mmCIF file of C-alpha atoms in Angstrom:
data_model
loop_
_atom_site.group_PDB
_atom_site.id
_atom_site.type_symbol
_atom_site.label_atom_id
_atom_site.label_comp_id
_atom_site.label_asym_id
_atom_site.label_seq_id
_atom_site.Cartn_x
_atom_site.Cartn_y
_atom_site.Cartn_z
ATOM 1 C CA UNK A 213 -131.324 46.338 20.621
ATOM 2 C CA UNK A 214 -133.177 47.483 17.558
ATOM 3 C CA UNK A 215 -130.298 47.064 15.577
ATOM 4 C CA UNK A 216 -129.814 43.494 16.438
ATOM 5 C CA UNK A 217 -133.580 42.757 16.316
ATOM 6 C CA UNK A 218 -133.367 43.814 12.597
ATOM 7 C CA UNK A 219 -129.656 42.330 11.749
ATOM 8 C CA UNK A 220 -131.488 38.849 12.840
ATOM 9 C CA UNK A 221 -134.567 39.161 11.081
ATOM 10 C CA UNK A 222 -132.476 40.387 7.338
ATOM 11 C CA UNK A 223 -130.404 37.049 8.316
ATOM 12 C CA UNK A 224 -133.579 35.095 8.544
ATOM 13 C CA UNK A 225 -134.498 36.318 5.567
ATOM 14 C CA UNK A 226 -131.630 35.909 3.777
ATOM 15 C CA UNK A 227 -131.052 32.315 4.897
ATOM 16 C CA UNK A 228 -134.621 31.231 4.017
ATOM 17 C CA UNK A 229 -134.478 32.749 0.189
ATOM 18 C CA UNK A 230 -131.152 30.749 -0.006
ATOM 19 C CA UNK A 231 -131.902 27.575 1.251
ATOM 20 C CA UNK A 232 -134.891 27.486 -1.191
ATOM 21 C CA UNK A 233 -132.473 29.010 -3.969
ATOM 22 C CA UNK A 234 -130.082 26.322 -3.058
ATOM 23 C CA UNK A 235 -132.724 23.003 -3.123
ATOM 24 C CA UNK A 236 -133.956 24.534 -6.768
ATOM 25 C CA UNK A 237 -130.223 24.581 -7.573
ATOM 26 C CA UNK A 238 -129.854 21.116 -6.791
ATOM 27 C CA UNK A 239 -132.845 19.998 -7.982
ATOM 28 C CA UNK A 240 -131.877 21.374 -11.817
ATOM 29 C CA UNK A 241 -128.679 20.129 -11.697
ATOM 30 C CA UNK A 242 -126.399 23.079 -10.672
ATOM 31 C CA UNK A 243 -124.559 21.252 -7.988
ATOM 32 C CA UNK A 244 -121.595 23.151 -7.871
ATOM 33 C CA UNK A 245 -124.010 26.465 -7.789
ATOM 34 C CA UNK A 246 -126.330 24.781 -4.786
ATOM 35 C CA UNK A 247 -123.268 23.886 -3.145
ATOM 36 C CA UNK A 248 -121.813 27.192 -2.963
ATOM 37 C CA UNK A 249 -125.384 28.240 -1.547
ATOM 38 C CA UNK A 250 -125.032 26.302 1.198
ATOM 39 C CA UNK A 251 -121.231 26.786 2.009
ATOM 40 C CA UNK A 252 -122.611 30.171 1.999
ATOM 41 C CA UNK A 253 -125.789 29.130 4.306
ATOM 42 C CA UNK A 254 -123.281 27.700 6.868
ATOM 43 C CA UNK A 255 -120.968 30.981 6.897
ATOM 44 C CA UNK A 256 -124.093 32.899 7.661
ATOM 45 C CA UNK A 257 -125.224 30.360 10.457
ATOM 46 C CA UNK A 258 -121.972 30.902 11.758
ATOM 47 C CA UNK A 259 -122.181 34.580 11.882
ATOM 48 C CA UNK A 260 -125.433 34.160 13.407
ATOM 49 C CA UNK A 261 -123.913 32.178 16.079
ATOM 50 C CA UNK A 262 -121.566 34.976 16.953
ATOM 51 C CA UNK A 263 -123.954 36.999 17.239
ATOM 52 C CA UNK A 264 -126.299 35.135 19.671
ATOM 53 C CA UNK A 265 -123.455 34.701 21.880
ATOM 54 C CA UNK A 266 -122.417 38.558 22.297
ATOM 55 C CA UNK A 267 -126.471 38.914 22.846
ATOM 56 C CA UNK A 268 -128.211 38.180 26.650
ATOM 57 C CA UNK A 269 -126.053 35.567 28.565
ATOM 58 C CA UNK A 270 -129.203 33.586 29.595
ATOM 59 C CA UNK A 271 -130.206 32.801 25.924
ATOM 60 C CA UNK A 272 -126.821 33.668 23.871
ATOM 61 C CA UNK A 273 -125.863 29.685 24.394
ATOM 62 C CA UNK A 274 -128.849 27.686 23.299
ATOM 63 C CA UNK A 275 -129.583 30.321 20.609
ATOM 64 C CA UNK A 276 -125.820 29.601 19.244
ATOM 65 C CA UNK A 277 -125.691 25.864 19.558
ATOM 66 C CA UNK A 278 -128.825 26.296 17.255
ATOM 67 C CA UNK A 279 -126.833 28.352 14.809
ATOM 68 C CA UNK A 280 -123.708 26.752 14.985
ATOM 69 C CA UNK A 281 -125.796 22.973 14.499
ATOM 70 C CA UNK A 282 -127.685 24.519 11.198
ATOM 71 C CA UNK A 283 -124.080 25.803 10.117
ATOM 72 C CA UNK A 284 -122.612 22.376 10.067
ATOM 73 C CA UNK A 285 -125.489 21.101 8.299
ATOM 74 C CA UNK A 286 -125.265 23.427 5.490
ATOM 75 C CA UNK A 287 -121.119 22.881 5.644
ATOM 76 C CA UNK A 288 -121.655 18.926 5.167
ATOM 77 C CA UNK A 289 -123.917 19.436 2.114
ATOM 78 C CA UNK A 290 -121.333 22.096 1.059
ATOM 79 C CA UNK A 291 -119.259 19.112 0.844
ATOM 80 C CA UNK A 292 -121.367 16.535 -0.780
ATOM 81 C CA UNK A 293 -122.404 19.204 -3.500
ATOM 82 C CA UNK A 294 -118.764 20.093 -4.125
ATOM 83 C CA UNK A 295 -116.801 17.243 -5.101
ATOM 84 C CA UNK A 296 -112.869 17.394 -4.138
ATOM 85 C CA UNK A 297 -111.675 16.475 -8.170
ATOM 86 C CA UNK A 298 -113.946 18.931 -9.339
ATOM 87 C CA UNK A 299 -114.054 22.255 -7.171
ATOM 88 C CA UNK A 300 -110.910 21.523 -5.178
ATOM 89 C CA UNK A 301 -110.374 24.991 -3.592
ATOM 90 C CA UNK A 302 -114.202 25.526 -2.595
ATOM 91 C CA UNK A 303 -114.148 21.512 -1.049
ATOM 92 C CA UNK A 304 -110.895 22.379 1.138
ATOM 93 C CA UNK A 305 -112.975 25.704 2.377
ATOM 94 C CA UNK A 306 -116.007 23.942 3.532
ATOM 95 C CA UNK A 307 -113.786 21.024 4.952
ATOM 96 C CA UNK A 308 -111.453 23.821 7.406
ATOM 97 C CA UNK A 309 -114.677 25.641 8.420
ATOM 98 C CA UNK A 310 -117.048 22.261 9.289
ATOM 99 C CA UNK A 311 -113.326 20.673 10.979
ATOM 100 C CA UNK A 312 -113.450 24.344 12.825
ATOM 101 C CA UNK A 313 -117.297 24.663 13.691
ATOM 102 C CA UNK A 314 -116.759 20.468 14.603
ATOM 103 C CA UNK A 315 -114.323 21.507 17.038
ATOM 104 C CA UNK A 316 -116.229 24.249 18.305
ATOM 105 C CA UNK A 317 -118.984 21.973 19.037
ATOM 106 C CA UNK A 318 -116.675 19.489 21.479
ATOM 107 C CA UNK A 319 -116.396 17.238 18.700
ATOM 108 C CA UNK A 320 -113.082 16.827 18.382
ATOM 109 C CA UNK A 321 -111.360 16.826 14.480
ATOM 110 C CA UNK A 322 -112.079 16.177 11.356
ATOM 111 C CA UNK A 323 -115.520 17.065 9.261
ATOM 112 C CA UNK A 324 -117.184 15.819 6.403
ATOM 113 C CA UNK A 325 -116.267 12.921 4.210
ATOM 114 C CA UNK A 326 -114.672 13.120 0.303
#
């Protein structure tokens, strides 16, 4: 239980120095860079999520829908930040894993626009 305590509190740690490092990314122009933040972001939301779920039954599902609702966030700005024509490979990465985490969440297909 330790263990876990800790992994979550590095994660929060970790996300919060990135989102910042991804918004000062943005802000100077470094789309591409800010973009690959956030894909980044979302991969550790989703990890997150996995997590929460193999934790306490009681609070493993609203503590994942949490995770896995901050994970498509950072996907979907993954996408705006990381234009098809220019990045192709790192647009068709965060489209499969926001069409996978959209599934996941009951809605259906698809993710993202571009």
């Amino acid at each position: 239980a330790e263990s876990a305590a800790a992994a979550a509190e590095a994660a929060a740690a970790a996300s919060k120095l990135m989102v910042e490092a991804a918004a000062r990314l943005e802000r100077c122009g470094a789309r591409a860079a800010a973009g690959d933040a956030r894909y980044r972001l979302g991969l550790l939301m989703r990890r997150e999520a996995e997590r929460a779920a193999a934790g306490r039954p009681e609070s493993a599902s609203a503590a994942a829908l949490a995770s896995l609702v901050v994970a498509k966030e950072h996907f979907e700005a993954a996408l705006r930040l990381l234009p098809q024509q220019e990045r192709p490979a790192e647009h068709v990465l965060a489209r499969c894993d926001l069409a996978s985490l959209h599934r996941a969440l009951g809605g259906g297909g698809g993710g993202g626009d571009g």
